Coordinates of C-alpha atoms in Angstrom, one line a residue:
X223 CA 103.0 66.5 93.9
X224 CA 106.4 68.6 94.6
X225 CA 109.2 67.8 93.1
X226 CA 112.7 68.7 94.3
X227 CA 115.8 68.5 92.8
X228 CA 117.9 65.5 92.7
X229 CA 114.4 63.0 92.6
X230 CA 113.7 60.4 90.0
X231 CA 109.5 60.5 90.1
X232 CA 108.7 61.0 86.2
X233 CA 106.1 64.1 85.6
X234 CA 103.4 62.0 83.3
X235 CA 102.6 65.0 81.1
X236 CA 100.1 64.6 78.3
X237 CA 99.5 67.4 75.4
X238 CA 96.3 67.7 72.9
X239 CA 94.6 70.0 71.4
X240 CA 91.8 71.8 72.2
X241 CA 89.4 74.4 70.4
X242 CA 89.7 78.1 71.0
X243 CA 89.3 78.8 74.6
X244 CA 88.4 82.4 73.3
X245 CA 90.0 85.3 76.6
X246 CA 92.8 82.7 78.1
X247 CA 92.3 84.5 81.4
X248 CA 88.6 83.4 82.5
X249 CA 89.9 80.0 82.0
X250 CA 91.5 80.7 84.7
X251 CA 91.3 79.4 88.3
X252 CA 91.5 81.9 91.2
X253 CA 94.1 79.9 93.1
X254 CA 97.7 81.4 92.2
X255 CA 97.6 81.8 88.1
X256 CA 100.0 81.5 86.2
X257 CA 100.1 83.4 83.0
X258 CA 101.8 85.0 80.1
X259 CA 99.5 86.8 77.6
X260 CA 99.6 89.3 74.4
X261 CA 97.5 90.1 71.8
X262 CA 95.0 87.4 73.2
X263 CA 97.9 84.6 72.6
X264 CA 100.0 83.3 74.9
X265 CA 99.7 80.7 78.2
X266 CA 98.0 80.1 81.2
X267 CA 98.6 77.8 83.9
X268 CA 97.6 76.4 87.2
X269 CA 98.5 74.0 89.8
X270 CA 101.7 73.0 91.3
X271 CA 103.5 69.6 89.9
X272 CA 106.7 70.9 90.8
X273 CA 108.4 74.1 92.5
X274 CA 112.1 75.2 93.5
X275 CA 113.4 78.1 95.2
X276 CA 115.6 78.8 93.6
X277 CA 119.0 80.0 96.3
X278 CA 120.4 83.8 95.5
X279 CA 123.8 83.9 94.1
X280 CA 125.7 84.2 91.2
X281 CA 125.7 80.5 90.5
X282 CA 121.4 80.9 90.4
X283 CA 120.9 80.1 86.7
X284 CA 123.1 77.5 86.7
X285 CA 121.1 76.0 90.0
X286 CA 118.0 76.4 87.7
X287 CA 119.2 74.8 84.4
X288 CA 120.2 72.0 86.7
X289 CA 116.6 71.8 88.9
X290 CA 114.9 72.0 85.0
X291 CA 117.0 68.9 83.8
X292 CA 116.1 67.1 86.7
X293 CA 112.6 67.6 86.0
X294 CA 112.2 67.5 82.8
X295 CA 114.5 64.8 81.7
X296 CA 112.8 62.6 83.9
X297 CA 109.4 63.7 82.4
X298 CA 106.8 61.2 80.5
X299 CA 105.5 62.9 77.8
X300 CA 103.0 62.1 75.6
X301 CA 102.7 65.9 72.8
X302 CA 100.9 65.4 69.8
X303 CA 101.0 69.0 69.6
X304 CA 105.3 69.1 69.4
X305 CA 104.8 73.7 69.3
X306 CA 107.1 76.2 71.6
X307 CA 105.0 75.6 74.3
X308 CA 103.7 72.4 74.5
X309 CA 104.8 69.3 77.0
X310 CA 105.8 70.7 80.6
X311 CA 106.6 74.7 81.1
X312 CA 107.4 76.6 83.9
X313 CA 107.0 80.0 84.5
X314 CA 110.3 81.7 86.6
X315 CA 110.7 84.7 88.2
X316 CA 113.7 85.9 89.0
X317 CA 114.7 88.7 91.4
X318 CA 116.7 91.6 89.7
X319 CA 119.9 91.0 92.1
X320 CA 121.4 87.8 92.3
X321 CA 121.7 88.1 96.0
X322 CA 118.1 88.4 97.0
X323 CA 115.9 85.5 98.1
X324 CA 112.3 85.2 95.8
X325 CA 113.7 83.8 92.8
X326 CA 111.1 81.0 91.8
X327 CA 110.8 78.9 89.1
X328 CA 106.9 76.8 88.8
X329 CA 105.2 73.8 86.4
X330 CA 101.9 73.9 86.8
X331 CA 100.0 71.1 87.0
X332 CA 97.8 72.4 83.7
X333 CA 98.8 74.9 81.0
X334 CA 96.4 76.1 78.7
X335 CA 98.1 77.8 75.2
X336 CA 96.0 80.1 72.3
X337 CA 99.3 81.0 70.0
X338 CA 99.0 81.2 65.8
X339 CA 95.8 79.7 65.8
X340 CA 96.0 76.4 67.4
X341 CA 95.4 76.3 70.9
X342 CA 96.3 73.1 73.3
X343 CA 95.7 72.0 77.3
X344 CA 99.0 70.4 78.7
X345 CA 98.3 68.2 82.1
X346 CA 100.4 66.5 84.4
X347 CA 98.7 63.6 86.4
X348 CA 94.9 63.3 87.1
X349 CA 94.6 66.8 86.6
X350 CA 91.2 67.9 85.5
X351 CA 90.1 71.9 84.4
X352 CA 88.8 73.6 87.7
X353 CA 85.4 75.6 87.4
X354 CA 85.7 79.2 86.9
X355 CA 84.4 81.3 89.7
X356 CA 83.2 85.1 89.0
X357 CA 85.7 87.7 88.8
X358 CA 86.4 89.6 91.8
X359 CA 86.8 93.2 92.0
X360 CA 89.1 94.7 95.4
X361 CA 86.7 97.6 96.1
X362 CA 88.2 100.7 97.0
X363 CA 91.9 101.3 97.0
X364 CA 94.6 103.2 99.4
X365 CA 98.4 104.8 98.5
X366 CA 100.9 105.1 100.5
X367 CA 104.5 105.8 101.1
X368 CA 106.9 103.1 99.9
X369 CA 110.5 103.0 101.0
X370 CA 111.3 106.8 99.8
X371 CA 108.2 109.7 99.6
X372 CA 108.2 111.1 96.7
X373 CA 110.9 114.1 97.7
X374 CA 113.1 111.6 99.3
X375 CA 113.2 109.5 96.1
X376 CA 113.8 112.5 93.8
X377 CA 116.7 113.5 96.1
X378 CA 118.5 110.2 95.3
X379 CA 117.5 111.0 91.3
X380 CA 120.2 114.1 92.4
X381 CA 122.7 112.9 94.1
X382 CA 122.6 109.6 91.6
X383 CA 123.2 112.6 88.8
X384 CA 125.5 114.3 90.4
X385 CA 128.0 111.0 90.1
X386 CA 127.1 110.7 86.4
X387 CA 128.7 113.8 85.9
X388 CA 131.7 113.3 88.1
X389 CA 132.4 109.9 86.1
X390 CA 131.7 107.3 88.4
X391 CA 129.4 105.6 85.6
X392 CA 127.3 106.6 82.8
X393 CA 123.5 105.5 83.7
X394 CA 122.1 104.0 86.8
X395 CA 118.8 102.9 86.6
X396 CA 117.0 103.8 89.8
X397 CA 112.8 102.5 90.9
X398 CA 110.7 103.4 93.3
X399 CA 108.0 101.2 95.1
X400 CA 103.8 102.5 96.5
X401 CA 102.4 100.3 98.6
X402 CA 98.3 99.3 97.7
X403 CA 95.8 97.9 99.8
X404 CA 92.7 97.1 99.0
X405 CA 88.8 97.0 100.6
X406 CA 88.9 92.8 99.4
X407 CA 91.3 90.2 98.3
X408 CA 92.8 91.3 95.3
X409 CA 92.2 88.9 92.5
X410 CA 95.2 88.6 90.3
X411 CA 92.4 87.8 87.1
X412 CA 91.5 90.2 87.4
X413 CA 94.0 92.7 87.2
X414 CA 95.5 90.1 83.7
X415 CA 92.1 91.3 82.5
X416 CA 92.3 94.8 82.4
X417 CA 95.8 95.1 82.0
X418 CA 95.9 92.6 78.8
X419 CA 92.9 94.7 77.4
X420 CA 94.3 98.3 77.8
X421 CA 98.2 97.3 77.0
X422 CA 97.7 94.7 74.5
X423 CA 101.0 95.1 72.7
X424 CA 102.9 94.5 76.3
X425 CA 103.0 91.0 77.9
X426 CA 100.3 90.3 80.3
X427 CA 102.5 88.0 83.3
X428 CA 101.4 86.3 87.0
X429 CA 104.0 84.2 88.6
X430 CA 104.2 83.4 91.8
X431 CA 102.4 86.2 93.2
X432 CA 104.4 88.7 91.2
X433 CA 101.9 90.5 87.9
X434 CA 102.2 93.3 85.5
X435 CA 102.9 93.9 82.0
X436 CA 105.9 94.4 80.5
X437 CA 106.7 96.3 77.3
X438 CA 110.1 95.1 77.1
X439 CA 110.8 91.1 75.4
X440 CA 114.1 90.7 77.1
X441 CA 114.6 86.8 75.0
X442 CA 112.4 85.0 72.5
X443 CA 114.0 81.9 71.5
X444 CA 112.2 79.6 68.8
X445 CA 114.6 76.9 67.8
X446 CA 118.1 78.4 67.2
X447 CA 116.3 81.9 66.1
X448 CA 116.0 84.4 69.0
X449 CA 114.4 87.7 69.3
X450 CA 114.6 91.0 71.8
X451 CA 112.9 94.0 71.6
X452 CA 115.2 96.7 73.7
X453 CA 113.6 100.2 75.1
X454 CA 115.5 102.7 77.0
X455 CA 114.0 106.6 76.3
X456 CA 111.0 107.0 77.6
X457 CA 107.8 110.2 77.5
X458 CA 104.6 110.6 78.9
X459 CA 102.2 110.7 76.4
X460 CA 100.5 114.3 75.3
X461 CA 97.4 115.8 76.5
X462 CA 96.1 115.5 72.7
X463 CA 97.3 114.3 69.6
X464 CA 99.4 117.5 68.1
X465 CA 101.1 117.2 71.6
X466 CA 101.5 113.4 71.9
X467 CA 103.0 113.8 68.3
X468 CA 105.5 116.7 69.1
X469 CA 106.5 114.6 72.6
X470 CA 107.4 111.7 70.3
X471 CA 109.5 113.6 68.3
X472 CA 111.3 115.7 71.2
X473 CA 112.2 111.8 72.6
X474 CA 113.9 110.6 68.9
X475 CA 115.5 113.9 69.2
X476 CA 116.9 114.1 72.3
X477 CA 120.5 113.5 73.1
X478 CA 120.3 112.4 76.8
X479 CA 117.3 109.8 75.6
X480 CA 119.3 108.6 72.7
X481 CA 122.7 108.1 74.6
X482 CA 120.5 106.2 77.4
X483 CA 119.1 103.5 74.5
X484 CA 122.8 104.0 72.8
X485 CA 123.7 102.3 76.6
X486 CA 121.4 100.1 76.4
X487 CA 121.3 97.9 72.9
X488 CA 125.4 97.7 73.7
X489 CA 124.9 96.3 76.4
X490 CA 122.7 93.0 74.6
X491 CA 125.1 93.4 71.9
X492 CA 127.8 92.0 74.2
X493 CA 125.6 90.0 76.3
X494 CA 124.8 88.0 73.2
X495 CA 127.4 88.4 70.3
X496 CA 129.1 84.7 72.3
X497 CA 126.1 82.9 72.4
X498 CA 125.0 83.9 68.0
X499 CA 126.7 83.1 65.0
X500 CA 124.5 86.1 64.0
X501 CA 123.5 89.2 65.4
X502 CA 121.2 92.2 63.8
X503 CA 120.1 95.4 65.8
X504 CA 118.6 98.4 63.9
X505 CA 120.9 101.6 63.0
X506 CA 118.2 103.5 64.8
X507 CA 115.5 103.4 66.8
X508 CA 112.2 103.0 66.6
X509 CA 108.4 104.6 68.8
X510 CA 107.0 102.5 70.7
X511 CA 104.0 104.2 71.9
X512 CA 101.3 102.7 74.6
X513 CA 98.3 104.2 76.2
X514 CA 100.6 106.2 79.0
X515 CA 103.8 106.6 77.9
X516 CA 106.4 106.4 74.3
X517 CA 109.6 104.6 74.1
X518 CA 113.2 104.4 72.0
X519 CA 112.5 100.6 71.0
X520 CA 114.8 99.1 68.8
X521 CA 114.2 95.0 68.0
X522 CA 117.5 92.8 67.6
X523 CA 117.1 89.4 66.3
X524 CA 119.9 86.1 66.3
X525 CA 120.6 82.8 66.2
X526 CA 122.1 80.7 68.6
X527 CA 125.2 79.3 67.8
X528 CA 125.5 76.2 70.4
X529 CA 122.0 75.8 71.4
X530 CA 122.0 77.5 74.0
X531 CA 118.1 77.4 75.7
X532 CA 116.4 80.4 76.1
X533 CA 117.7 80.0 80.0
X534 CA 121.1 80.1 79.1
X535 CA 120.3 83.6 77.2
X536 CA 118.7 85.3 80.4
X537 CA 122.0 84.5 82.6
X538 CA 123.8 86.4 80.0
X539 CA 121.5 88.9 79.4
X540 CA 119.9 90.0 83.1
X541 CA 121.1 92.7 84.1
X542 CA 121.0 95.2 80.7
X543 CA 122.0 98.7 80.8
X544 CA 117.8 99.4 80.3
X545 CA 117.7 98.1 83.8
X546 CA 120.8 98.3 85.0
X547 CA 123.2 100.7 84.0
X548 CA 126.3 101.5 83.1
X549 CA 129.0 100.8 83.4
X550 CA 126.7 97.0 84.9
X551 CA 128.5 96.5 87.8
X552 CA 129.3 99.7 89.2
X553 CA 125.4 101.1 88.6
X554 CA 124.0 97.9 90.7
X555 CA 126.4 99.2 92.9
X556 CA 124.8 102.2 93.0
X557 CA 121.4 100.8 93.2
X558 CA 122.4 99.3 96.5
X559 CA 123.4 102.4 97.9
X560 CA 120.4 104.9 97.2
X561 CA 117.3 102.9 96.1
X562 CA 117.2 101.9 100.2
X563 CA 114.5 99.0 99.2
X564 CA 115.2 95.5 97.7
X565 CA 113.5 95.6 94.4
X566 CA 112.4 91.9 94.9
X567 CA 110.9 90.4 91.1
X568 CA 110.8 94.3 89.5
X569 CA 113.3 94.3 86.4
X570 CA 113.9 91.0 86.4
X571 CA 113.7 88.2 84.6
X572 CA 110.0 86.6 84.2
X573 CA 108.2 84.5 81.1
X574 CA 108.4 80.7 80.2
X575 CA 110.3 77.6 79.2
X576 CA 109.9 74.6 77.5
X577 CA 111.5 70.8 77.4
X578 CA 113.2 71.6 74.3
X579 CA 114.5 75.1 75.5
X580 CA 112.8 77.3 74.3
X581 CA 110.5 79.9 75.6
X582 CA 109.7 83.8 76.2
X583 CA 110.9 86.2 79.2
X584 CA 110.5 89.4 79.4
X585 CA 111.5 92.7 81.8
X586 CA 109.0 93.1 84.6
X587 CA 108.1 96.6 84.8
X588 CA 105.3 98.1 85.5
X589 CA 104.6 95.4 88.0
X590 CA 103.3 94.6 91.4
X591 CA 103.8 92.1 94.0
X592 CA 100.6 90.9 95.4
X593 CA 99.9 89.3 98.7
X594 CA 95.4 89.0 99.9
X595 CA 94.5 92.5 100.0
X596 CA 98.0 94.6 99.2
X597 CA 100.0 95.0 96.9
X598 CA 104.1 96.7 96.2
X599 CA 104.1 98.3 92.8
X600 CA 107.3 99.5 91.3
X601 CA 108.3 102.2 89.0
X602 CA 111.4 103.9 87.9
X603 CA 113.3 105.1 85.2
X604 CA 116.6 105.8 83.7
X605 CA 119.2 108.8 85.4
X606 CA 122.0 110.2 83.3
X607 CA 124.4 113.5 84.2
X608 CA 121.7 115.8 82.8
X609 CA 118.7 113.9 84.6
X610 CA 116.2 116.6 85.7
X611 CA 114.6 115.2 88.9
X612 CA 111.2 116.4 89.3
X613 CA 110.8 115.1 85.7
X614 CA 112.0 111.6 86.7
X615 CA 109.8 111.6 88.9
X616 CA 106.7 112.0 87.0
X617 CA 107.9 109.2 84.7
X618 CA 108.2 107.3 87.5
X619 CA 104.6 108.5 88.2
X620 CA 103.2 108.3 84.6
X621 CA 103.9 104.3 85.2
X622 CA 102.7 103.4 88.4
X623 CA 99.2 104.3 86.7
X624 CA 98.9 100.9 84.9
X625 CA 99.2 98.4 87.9
X626 CA 97.2 101.6 89.2
X627 CA 94.6 101.1 86.5
X628 CA 94.8 97.4 87.2
X629 CA 93.5 97.6 91.0
X630 CA 90.9 100.3 90.0
X631 CA 89.8 100.1 86.8

């Protein structure tokens, strides 16, 4: 069943407690899986009860809110769980650039959730659990250049750094893409399983072909409480414990990375302050250590003042300086001019929202767009005036390894 904006047909929704399903990913059928998982908890979904291809443009989040209200407000809900993520849920992905098409919202026909020692199943209509099929290996993976070769991208980084030194802007985040081709069709469930096991601290996600494991929580809303994890400033992992420790200490002491991080924190403060009655940001960042890289990280918490939904907060925050730059409007124009590609959903908001406005949305980093035997992988980094193009290329290569591991195992 497909529901378009303006329809009045109600969705019959039923949420019931179920036994702990264990690994959520192995409960998914192969076709069009939806997922948001961290430390084995979260939501997975399949089927389409309602879907919207959100029109591009500056009004896209307002359009999305209107569509969601149409779908959710007309739903006939029987929910005995009454928890964030129960009842009807929409998974969504928004493109990085508001002018790019491809933003999508989907209300799955079935959602299986596992959270805080509880598990539940939400179904819409006469939906039954589909039969699990074995995970399929994609076989040998070959890679090719994306929009720019490595030397071309280094040249773009050098141009951006020169413009920063000339005072045009403080920071710009530049991304590059890598094309992967498999021998067999790529099973998104296998990618999710590998990502969730290898990167449990990250949010493994799948929405409308966009798949990845992001370390960056853009926003979580639970009632009036909100939380965000800001990441900016990165170094690869070391060759051993001593090298690893030294790299982490150097990252914490790096003036370039600390300034990049402060730019990101400042943009989050500016976006959230008008929506919040209280907002707390740490004085100093901490290290977030992942299997492939280390990041400077800051946990931001607050309380909403006017009952805004999680999507309202997403609209206010995107794009942050962590994925765009400072000042944001100038950085976006530099990205459009220099990157030479459309990011699609990469570095855009991805996550879920329920009928009460609760939800979790991340920034779609460490990700790729999967279609059949092909995947387009993305990675990038924050460019400052003193950025070294070769070092920035190495950082991007380290970030590519997340999705390369998901493809290759």
